[in-house]
Amino acid sequence: MLDANSLAAIRLTIELSVVTTLVLLVLGTPLAWWIARGRSRWRPPVRALVSLPLVLPPSVLGFYLLVALGANGPLGQLTQALGWGTLAFTFWGLLLGSLIYSLPFVVQPLVNAFESLGERPLEAAATLRAGPLDAFWSVALPLARPGYVTGGVMGFAHTLGEFGVVLMIGGNIPGQTRTVSVLIYDQVEALDYAQAHWLAGGMLVFSFAVLLVLHLTQAHKPST
C-alpha cells in the first residue's frame, strides 16, 4: 500500500494542480478573449508564445525558469527585494512553473470557444443595449462554457503529470516540492517497484478516467 511519502506527494500534486488550474482559468480568460477577438498585429507572436510550452522541452523551460528565479536572476532579485526570498525549490516556484507549462492547455480551449461564438450573439446583445462587459458576462461566457470545461480538465490533468519542469524548479524535497511524478522516478531508481506500481497505476487510471469523462461530456453536448 501507499506509504507516508506517497500520500504526501499525492496531496502536494493535487494541491498544485487545483491551484494552477484555477489561476489559469482566471488569468487565461482575458488573454484568450484578446487572442480570439482582438485586432492587434501582436496576436500571432503572442499566440505563438502561449503555445511555446507545447513544443519546448520541459528541461529547457525548467532551466531558464530556475535561472530567472535564482538569487541572481531578474525574478529572484525582485522577490528578494520584496522580502519573499527566492522562489526556487519552493511550492510557489512550482506554481509559477506550472502556470507557464500548462498555459496552452487552458488558454487554447478558451480561444477556440471564443472564436466559435461568431459575431451574431454579441451583435444581438448590442441591439438590446448591452455594454461590452455585460455582453461578455451574460452572452459570451455562458456560450464558452464547453471551452472552460475542456481547459479546466486539460490543465488539471497536465499539471498532475508534470515531471521535467517541477524537478528542475522544485528539486526533490519531501512534503514541499516532491510531486507524484518525481516520487515515481525516485522509486524506480531505488528499485522499489511495488510502490512505483501503486503510484503509476493510480495515475494511469485517474488520467484515463478524467479524459474519458471529458470525451463523454463532449459527445453528449446538446447541439445548438
PDB file of C-alpha atoms in Angstrom:
ATOM      1  CA  MET A   1       0.000   0.000   0.000  1.00  0.00           C
ATOM      2  CA  LEU A   2       0.974   3.653  -0.167  1.00  0.00           C
ATOM      3  CA  ASP A   3       3.369   4.915   2.483  1.00  0.00           C
ATOM      4  CA  ALA A   4       3.527   8.347   4.130  1.00  0.00           C
ATOM      5  CA  ASN A   5       5.859   9.761   1.466  1.00  0.00           C
ATOM      6  CA  SER A   6       3.478   8.687  -1.295  1.00  0.00           C
ATOM      7  CA  LEU A   7       0.466  10.227   0.446  1.00  0.00           C
ATOM      8  CA  ALA A   8       2.353  13.496   0.968  1.00  0.00           C
ATOM      9  CA  ALA A   9       3.335  13.572  -2.710  1.00  0.00           C
ATOM     10  CA  ILE A  10      -0.258  12.895  -3.780  1.00  0.00           C
ATOM     11  CA  ARG A  11      -1.587  15.672  -1.568  1.00  0.00           C
ATOM     12  CA  LEU A  12       1.005  18.155  -2.867  1.00  0.00           C
ATOM     13  CA  THR A  13       0.373  17.197  -6.502  1.00  0.00           C
ATOM     14  CA  ILE A  14      -3.394  17.602  -6.207  1.00  0.00           C
ATOM     15  CA  GLU A  15      -2.991  20.939  -4.424  1.00  0.00           C
ATOM     16  CA  LEU A  16      -0.597  22.180  -7.121  1.00  0.00           C
ATOM     17  CA  SER A  17      -2.909  21.005  -9.917  1.00  0.00           C
ATOM     18  CA  VAL A  18      -6.026  22.587  -8.424  1.00  0.00           C
ATOM     19  CA  VAL A  19      -4.401  25.959  -7.725  1.00  0.00           C
ATOM     20  CA  THR A  20      -2.716  26.039 -11.139  1.00  0.00           C
ATOM     21  CA  THR A  21      -5.969  25.274 -12.942  1.00  0.00           C
ATOM     22  CA  LEU A  22      -7.997  27.877 -11.061  1.00  0.00           C
ATOM     23  CA  VAL A  23      -5.398  30.603 -11.573  1.00  0.00           C
ATOM     24  CA  LEU A  24      -5.067  29.801 -15.270  1.00  0.00           C
ATOM     25  CA  LEU A  25      -8.832  29.870 -15.809  1.00  0.00           C
ATOM     26  CA  VAL A  26      -8.983  33.335 -14.263  1.00  0.00           C
ATOM     27  CA  LEU A  27      -5.873  34.829 -15.871  1.00  0.00           C
ATOM     28  CA  GLY A  28      -6.361  32.965 -19.128  1.00  0.00           C
ATOM     29  CA  THR A  29      -9.828  34.375 -19.771  1.00  0.00           C
ATOM     30  CA  PRO A  30      -8.825  37.948 -20.750  1.00  0.00           C
ATOM     31  CA  LEU A  31      -5.785  36.622 -22.622  1.00  0.00           C
ATOM     32  CA  ALA A  32      -7.879  34.128 -24.597  1.00  0.00           C
ATOM     33  CA  TRP A  33     -10.536  36.762 -25.335  1.00  0.00           C
ATOM     34  CA  TRP A  34      -7.890  39.165 -26.656  1.00  0.00           C
ATOM     35  CA  ILE A  35      -6.314  36.473 -28.832  1.00  0.00           C
ATOM     36  CA  ALA A  36      -9.680  35.348 -30.189  1.00  0.00           C
ATOM     37  CA  ARG A  37     -11.377  38.707 -30.680  1.00  0.00           C
ATOM     38  CA  GLY A  38      -8.601  41.294 -30.817  1.00  0.00           C
ATOM     39  CA  ARG A  39      -7.307  43.006 -33.937  1.00  0.00           C
ATOM     40  CA  SER A  40      -3.770  43.784 -32.827  1.00  0.00           C
ATOM     41  CA  ARG A  41      -0.835  42.861 -35.045  1.00  0.00           C
ATOM     42  CA  TRP A  42       0.758  41.338 -31.937  1.00  0.00           C
ATOM     43  CA  ARG A  43      -1.763  38.495 -31.822  1.00  0.00           C
ATOM     44  CA  PRO A  44       0.300  35.967 -33.882  1.00  0.00           C
ATOM     45  CA  PRO A  45       3.516  36.333 -31.808  1.00  0.00           C
ATOM     46  CA  VAL A  46       1.554  36.286 -28.535  1.00  0.00           C
ATOM     47  CA  ARG A  47      -0.340  33.190 -29.645  1.00  0.00           C
ATOM     48  CA  ALA A  48       2.962  31.524 -30.593  1.00  0.00           C
ATOM     49  CA  LEU A  49       4.419  32.464 -27.202  1.00  0.00           C
ATOM     50  CA  VAL A  50       1.424  30.956 -25.393  1.00  0.00           C
ATOM     51  CA  SER A  51       1.816  27.737 -27.414  1.00  0.00           C
ATOM     52  CA  LEU A  52       5.581  27.525 -26.893  1.00  0.00           C
ATOM     53  CA  PRO A  53       5.406  25.068 -23.925  1.00  0.00           C
ATOM     54  CA  LEU A  54       3.739  22.555 -26.261  1.00  0.00           C
ATOM     55  CA  VAL A  55       6.951  22.113 -28.257  1.00  0.00           C
ATOM     56  CA  LEU A  56       9.662  23.309 -25.864  1.00  0.00           C
ATOM     57  CA  PRO A  57      11.425  20.518 -23.917  1.00  0.00           C
ATOM     58  CA  PRO A  58      10.399  20.743 -20.242  1.00  0.00           C
ATOM     59  CA  SER A  59      14.051  20.680 -19.165  1.00  0.00           C
ATOM     60  CA  VAL A  60      14.753  23.798 -21.247  1.00  0.00           C
ATOM     61  CA  LEU A  61      11.798  25.679 -19.787  1.00  0.00           C
ATOM     62  CA  GLY A  62      12.683  24.484 -16.292  1.00  0.00           C
ATOM     63  CA  PHE A  63      16.318  25.527 -16.671  1.00  0.00           C
ATOM     64  CA  TYR A  64      15.535  29.094 -17.708  1.00  0.00           C
ATOM     65  CA  LEU A  65      12.893  29.430 -15.014  1.00  0.00           C
ATOM     66  CA  LEU A  66      15.424  28.199 -12.466  1.00  0.00           C
ATOM     67  CA  VAL A  67      17.915  30.810 -13.664  1.00  0.00           C
ATOM     68  CA  ALA A  68      15.271  33.548 -13.576  1.00  0.00           C
ATOM     69  CA  LEU A  69      14.120  32.571 -10.080  1.00  0.00           C
ATOM     70  CA  GLY A  70      17.630  32.217  -8.690  1.00  0.00           C
ATOM     71  CA  ALA A  71      19.360  34.751  -6.467  1.00  0.00           C
ATOM     72  CA  ASN A  72      20.983  36.479  -9.458  1.00  0.00           C
ATOM     73  CA  GLY A  73      18.019  36.169 -11.817  1.00  0.00           C
ATOM     74  CA  PRO A  74      15.616  39.044 -12.541  1.00  0.00           C
ATOM     75  CA  LEU A  75      12.651  37.394 -10.813  1.00  0.00           C
ATOM     76  CA  GLY A  76      14.848  36.253  -7.946  1.00  0.00           C
ATOM     77  CA  GLN A  77      16.151  39.770  -7.379  1.00  0.00           C
ATOM     78  CA  LEU A  78      12.602  41.114  -7.461  1.00  0.00           C
ATOM     79  CA  THR A  79      11.255  38.600  -4.943  1.00  0.00           C
ATOM     80  CA  GLN A  80      14.231  39.204  -2.676  1.00  0.00           C
ATOM     81  CA  ALA A  81      13.667  42.972  -2.838  1.00  0.00           C
ATOM     82  CA  LEU A  82      10.051  42.337  -1.812  1.00  0.00           C
ATOM     83  CA  GLY A  83      11.232  40.272   1.138  1.00  0.00           C
ATOM     84  CA  TRP A  84       9.978  36.940  -0.231  1.00  0.00           C
ATOM     85  CA  GLY A  85      13.361  35.331  -0.737  1.00  0.00           C
ATOM     86  CA  THR A  86      13.897  33.200  -3.828  1.00  0.00           C
ATOM     87  CA  LEU A  87      11.055  31.046  -5.137  1.00  0.00           C
ATOM     88  CA  ALA A  88      13.245  28.253  -6.491  1.00  0.00           C
ATOM     89  CA  PHE A  89      12.755  24.979  -4.596  1.00  0.00           C
ATOM     90  CA  THR A  90       9.506  26.179  -3.018  1.00  0.00           C
ATOM     91  CA  PHE A  91       5.837  25.476  -3.674  1.00  0.00           C
ATOM     92  CA  TRP A  92       5.418  28.964  -5.136  1.00  0.00           C
ATOM     93  CA  GLY A  93       8.210  28.278  -7.589  1.00  0.00           C
ATOM     94  CA  LEU A  94       6.454  25.065  -8.595  1.00  0.00           C
ATOM     95  CA  LEU A  95       3.239  27.027  -9.050  1.00  0.00           C
ATOM     96  CA  LEU A  96       4.898  29.599 -11.303  1.00  0.00           C
ATOM     97  CA  GLY A  97       6.471  26.871 -13.425  1.00  0.00           C
ATOM     98  CA  SER A  98       3.162  25.002 -13.641  1.00  0.00           C
ATOM     99  CA  LEU A  99       1.319  28.142 -14.709  1.00  0.00           C
ATOM    100  CA  ILE A 100       3.703  28.659 -17.609  1.00  0.00           C
ATOM    101  CA  TYR A 101       3.968  24.998 -18.604  1.00  0.00           C
ATOM    102  CA  SER A 102       0.207  24.335 -18.512  1.00  0.00           C
ATOM    103  CA  LEU A 103      -0.792  27.704 -20.005  1.00  0.00           C
ATOM    104  CA  PRO A 104      -1.587  26.485 -23.545  1.00  0.00           C
ATOM    105  CA  PHE A 105      -3.665  23.569 -22.264  1.00  0.00           C
ATOM    106  CA  VAL A 106      -6.074  26.022 -20.643  1.00  0.00           C
ATOM    107  CA  VAL A 107      -5.865  29.056 -22.917  1.00  0.00           C
ATOM    108  CA  GLN A 108      -6.185  27.265 -26.265  1.00  0.00           C
ATOM    109  CA  PRO A 109      -9.610  25.678 -25.500  1.00  0.00           C
ATOM    110  CA  LEU A 110     -10.805  29.104 -24.329  1.00  0.00           C
ATOM    111  CA  VAL A 111      -9.548  30.716 -27.538  1.00  0.00           C
ATOM    112  CA  ASN A 112     -11.346  28.068 -29.602  1.00  0.00           C
ATOM    113  CA  ALA A 113     -14.542  28.604 -27.644  1.00  0.00           C
ATOM    114  CA  PHE A 114     -14.444  32.390 -28.046  1.00  0.00           C
ATOM    115  CA  GLU A 115     -13.599  32.126 -31.759  1.00  0.00           C
ATOM    116  CA  SER A 116     -16.553  29.803 -32.344  1.00  0.00           C
ATOM    117  CA  LEU A 117     -19.023  32.344 -30.948  1.00  0.00           C
ATOM    118  CA  GLY A 118     -19.159  34.370 -34.121  1.00  0.00           C
ATOM    119  CA  GLU A 119     -20.483  37.903 -34.221  1.00  0.00           C
ATOM    120  CA  ARG A 120     -24.237  37.318 -34.122  1.00  0.00           C
ATOM    121  CA  PRO A 121     -24.681  36.679 -30.361  1.00  0.00           C
ATOM    122  CA  LEU A 122     -22.692  39.775 -29.437  1.00  0.00           C
ATOM    123  CA  GLU A 123     -24.441  41.880 -32.074  1.00  0.00           C
ATOM    124  CA  ALA A 124     -27.806  40.708 -30.740  1.00  0.00           C
ATOM    125  CA  ALA A 125     -26.731  41.693 -27.227  1.00  0.00           C
ATOM    126  CA  ALA A 126     -25.658  45.115 -28.528  1.00  0.00           C
ATOM    127  CA  THR A 127     -29.067  45.689 -30.093  1.00  0.00           C
ATOM    128  CA  LEU A 128     -30.554  45.110 -26.636  1.00  0.00           C
ATOM    129  CA  ARG A 129     -28.286  47.886 -25.341  1.00  0.00           C
ATOM    130  CA  ALA A 130     -25.905  45.561 -23.540  1.00  0.00           C
ATOM    131  CA  GLY A 131     -22.472  47.064 -22.986  1.00  0.00           C
ATOM    132  CA  PRO A 132     -19.308  45.135 -23.944  1.00  0.00           C
ATOM    133  CA  LEU A 133     -18.714  43.919 -20.389  1.00  0.00           C
ATOM    134  CA  ASP A 134     -22.344  42.954 -19.874  1.00  0.00           C
ATOM    135  CA  ALA A 135     -22.395  41.117 -23.219  1.00  0.00           C
ATOM    136  CA  PHE A 136     -19.276  39.216 -22.221  1.00  0.00           C
ATOM    137  CA  TRP A 137     -20.655  38.079 -18.863  1.00  0.00           C
ATOM    138  CA  SER A 138     -24.208  37.343 -19.974  1.00  0.00           C
ATOM    139  CA  VAL A 139     -23.625  36.035 -23.519  1.00  0.00           C
ATOM    140  CA  ALA A 140     -20.044  35.093 -24.335  1.00  0.00           C
ATOM    141  CA  LEU A 141     -19.142  33.434 -21.054  1.00  0.00           C
ATOM    142  CA  PRO A 142     -22.135  31.054 -20.899  1.00  0.00           C
ATOM    143  CA  LEU A 143     -21.689  30.088 -24.558  1.00  0.00           C
ATOM    144  CA  ALA A 144     -17.992  29.397 -23.952  1.00  0.00           C
ATOM    145  CA  ARG A 145     -18.700  27.002 -21.084  1.00  0.00           C
ATOM    146  CA  PRO A 146     -17.529  23.873 -23.012  1.00  0.00           C
ATOM    147  CA  GLY A 147     -14.165  25.570 -23.537  1.00  0.00           C
ATOM    148  CA  TYR A 148     -13.866  26.181 -19.797  1.00  0.00           C
ATOM    149  CA  VAL A 149     -14.670  22.547 -19.039  1.00  0.00           C
ATOM    150  CA  THR A 150     -12.086  21.323 -21.540  1.00  0.00           C
ATOM    151  CA  GLY A 151      -9.475  23.842 -20.432  1.00  0.00           C
ATOM    152  CA  GLY A 152     -10.002  23.084 -16.766  1.00  0.00           C
ATOM    153  CA  VAL A 153      -9.768  19.328 -17.232  1.00  0.00           C
ATOM    154  CA  MET A 154      -6.757  19.508 -19.549  1.00  0.00           C
ATOM    155  CA  GLY A 155      -4.933  21.990 -17.334  1.00  0.00           C
ATOM    156  CA  PHE A 156      -5.520  19.884 -14.231  1.00  0.00           C
ATOM    157  CA  ALA A 157      -4.500  16.613 -15.903  1.00  0.00           C
ATOM    158  CA  HIS A 158      -1.409  18.137 -17.491  1.00  0.00           C
ATOM    159  CA  THR A 159      -0.214  19.702 -14.238  1.00  0.00           C
ATOM    160  CA  LEU A 160      -0.861  16.424 -12.446  1.00  0.00           C
ATOM    161  CA  GLY A 161       1.658  14.628 -14.652  1.00  0.00           C
ATOM    162  CA  GLU A 162       4.415  17.256 -14.817  1.00  0.00           C
ATOM    163  CA  PHE A 163       7.947  15.981 -14.322  1.00  0.00           C
ATOM    164  CA  GLY A 164      10.754  17.899 -16.017  1.00  0.00           C
ATOM    165  CA  VAL A 165       9.718  21.402 -15.038  1.00  0.00           C
ATOM    166  CA  VAL A 166       8.846  20.594 -11.426  1.00  0.00           C
ATOM    167  CA  LEU A 167      12.072  18.638 -10.970  1.00  0.00           C
ATOM    168  CA  MET A 168      14.191  21.494 -12.318  1.00  0.00           C
ATOM    169  CA  ILE A 169      12.455  24.227 -10.312  1.00  0.00           C
ATOM    170  CA  GLY A 170      11.447  22.381  -7.157  1.00  0.00           C
ATOM    171  CA  GLY A 171      14.050  19.693  -6.784  1.00  0.00           C
ATOM    172  CA  ASN A 172      13.004  16.763  -4.654  1.00  0.00           C
ATOM    173  CA  ILE A 173      12.123  17.984  -1.156  1.00  0.00           C
ATOM    174  CA  PRO A 174       9.714  15.605   0.634  1.00  0.00           C
ATOM    175  CA  GLY A 175       6.478  17.285   1.664  1.00  0.00           C
ATOM    176  CA  GLN A 176       7.418  20.559  -0.029  1.00  0.00           C
ATOM    177  CA  THR A 177       8.277  20.072  -3.704  1.00  0.00           C
ATOM    178  CA  ARG A 178       8.242  16.313  -4.300  1.00  0.00           C
ATOM    179  CA  THR A 179       5.320  15.565  -6.613  1.00  0.00           C
ATOM    180  CA  VAL A 180       3.985  12.161  -7.617  1.00  0.00           C
ATOM    181  CA  SER A 181       5.910  12.049 -10.897  1.00  0.00           C
ATOM    182  CA  VAL A 182       9.188  12.844  -9.136  1.00  0.00           C
ATOM    183  CA  LEU A 183       8.498  10.258  -6.444  1.00  0.00           C
ATOM    184  CA  ILE A 184       7.822   7.571  -9.054  1.00  0.00           C
ATOM    185  CA  TYR A 185      11.186   8.370 -10.627  1.00  0.00           C
ATOM    186  CA  ASP A 186      12.849   8.046  -7.198  1.00  0.00           C
ATOM    187  CA  GLN A 187      11.164   4.718  -6.519  1.00  0.00           C
ATOM    188  CA  VAL A 188      12.199   3.277  -9.867  1.00  0.00           C
ATOM    189  CA  GLU A 189      15.786   4.387  -9.288  1.00  0.00           C
ATOM    190  CA  ALA A 190      15.670   2.689  -5.880  1.00  0.00           C
ATOM    191  CA  LEU A 191      14.183  -0.461  -7.474  1.00  0.00           C
ATOM    192  CA  ASP A 192      11.103  -0.060  -5.268  1.00  0.00           C
ATOM    193  CA  TYR A 193       8.785  -1.282  -7.986  1.00  0.00           C
ATOM    194  CA  ALA A 194       5.947  -2.166  -5.611  1.00  0.00           C
ATOM    195  CA  GLN A 195       5.403   1.435  -4.514  1.00  0.00           C
ATOM    196  CA  ALA A 196       6.054   2.692  -8.054  1.00  0.00           C
ATOM    197  CA  HIS A 197       3.320   0.359  -9.352  1.00  0.00           C
ATOM    198  CA  TRP A 198       0.789   1.756  -6.889  1.00  0.00           C
ATOM    199  CA  LEU A 199       1.505   5.363  -7.829  1.00  0.00           C
ATOM    200  CA  ALA A 200       1.983   4.851 -11.568  1.00  0.00           C
ATOM    201  CA  GLY A 201      -1.077   2.630 -11.824  1.00  0.00           C
ATOM    202  CA  GLY A 202      -3.164   5.104  -9.877  1.00  0.00           C
ATOM    203  CA  MET A 203      -2.025   7.959 -12.119  1.00  0.00           C
ATOM    204  CA  LEU A 204      -2.814   5.899 -15.218  1.00  0.00           C
ATOM    205  CA  VAL A 205      -6.326   5.008 -14.079  1.00  0.00           C
ATOM    206  CA  PHE A 206      -7.098   8.512 -12.833  1.00  0.00           C
ATOM    207  CA  SER A 207      -5.838  10.213 -16.008  1.00  0.00           C
ATOM    208  CA  PHE A 208      -7.816   7.843 -18.210  1.00  0.00           C
ATOM    209  CA  ALA A 209     -10.966   8.382 -16.144  1.00  0.00           C
ATOM    210  CA  VAL A 210     -10.635  12.170 -16.346  1.00  0.00           C
ATOM    211  CA  LEU A 211     -10.184  12.139 -20.122  1.00  0.00           C
ATOM    212  CA  LEU A 212     -12.994   9.601 -20.574  1.00  0.00           C
ATOM    213  CA  VAL A 213     -15.415  11.801 -18.633  1.00  0.00           C
ATOM    214  CA  LEU A 214     -14.321  14.793 -20.718  1.00  0.00           C
ATOM    215  CA  HIS A 215     -14.902  12.992 -24.021  1.00  0.00           C
ATOM    216  CA  LEU A 216     -18.232  11.573 -22.882  1.00  0.00           C
ATOM    217  CA  THR A 217     -19.334  15.046 -21.827  1.00  0.00           C
ATOM    218  CA  GLN A 218     -18.346  16.487 -25.209  1.00  0.00           C
ATOM    219  CA  ALA A 219     -20.062  13.629 -27.064  1.00  0.00           C
ATOM    220  CA  HIS A 220     -23.358  14.314 -25.293  1.00  0.00           C
ATOM    221  CA  LYS A 221     -23.324  18.091 -25.670  1.00  0.00           C
ATOM    222  CA  PRO A 222     -26.683  19.378 -26.841  1.00  0.00           C
ATOM    223  CA  SER A 223     -26.477  20.651 -30.384  1.00  0.00           C
ATOM    224  CA  THR A 224     -27.108  24.352 -30.941  1.00  0.00           C
TER     225      THR A 224
END
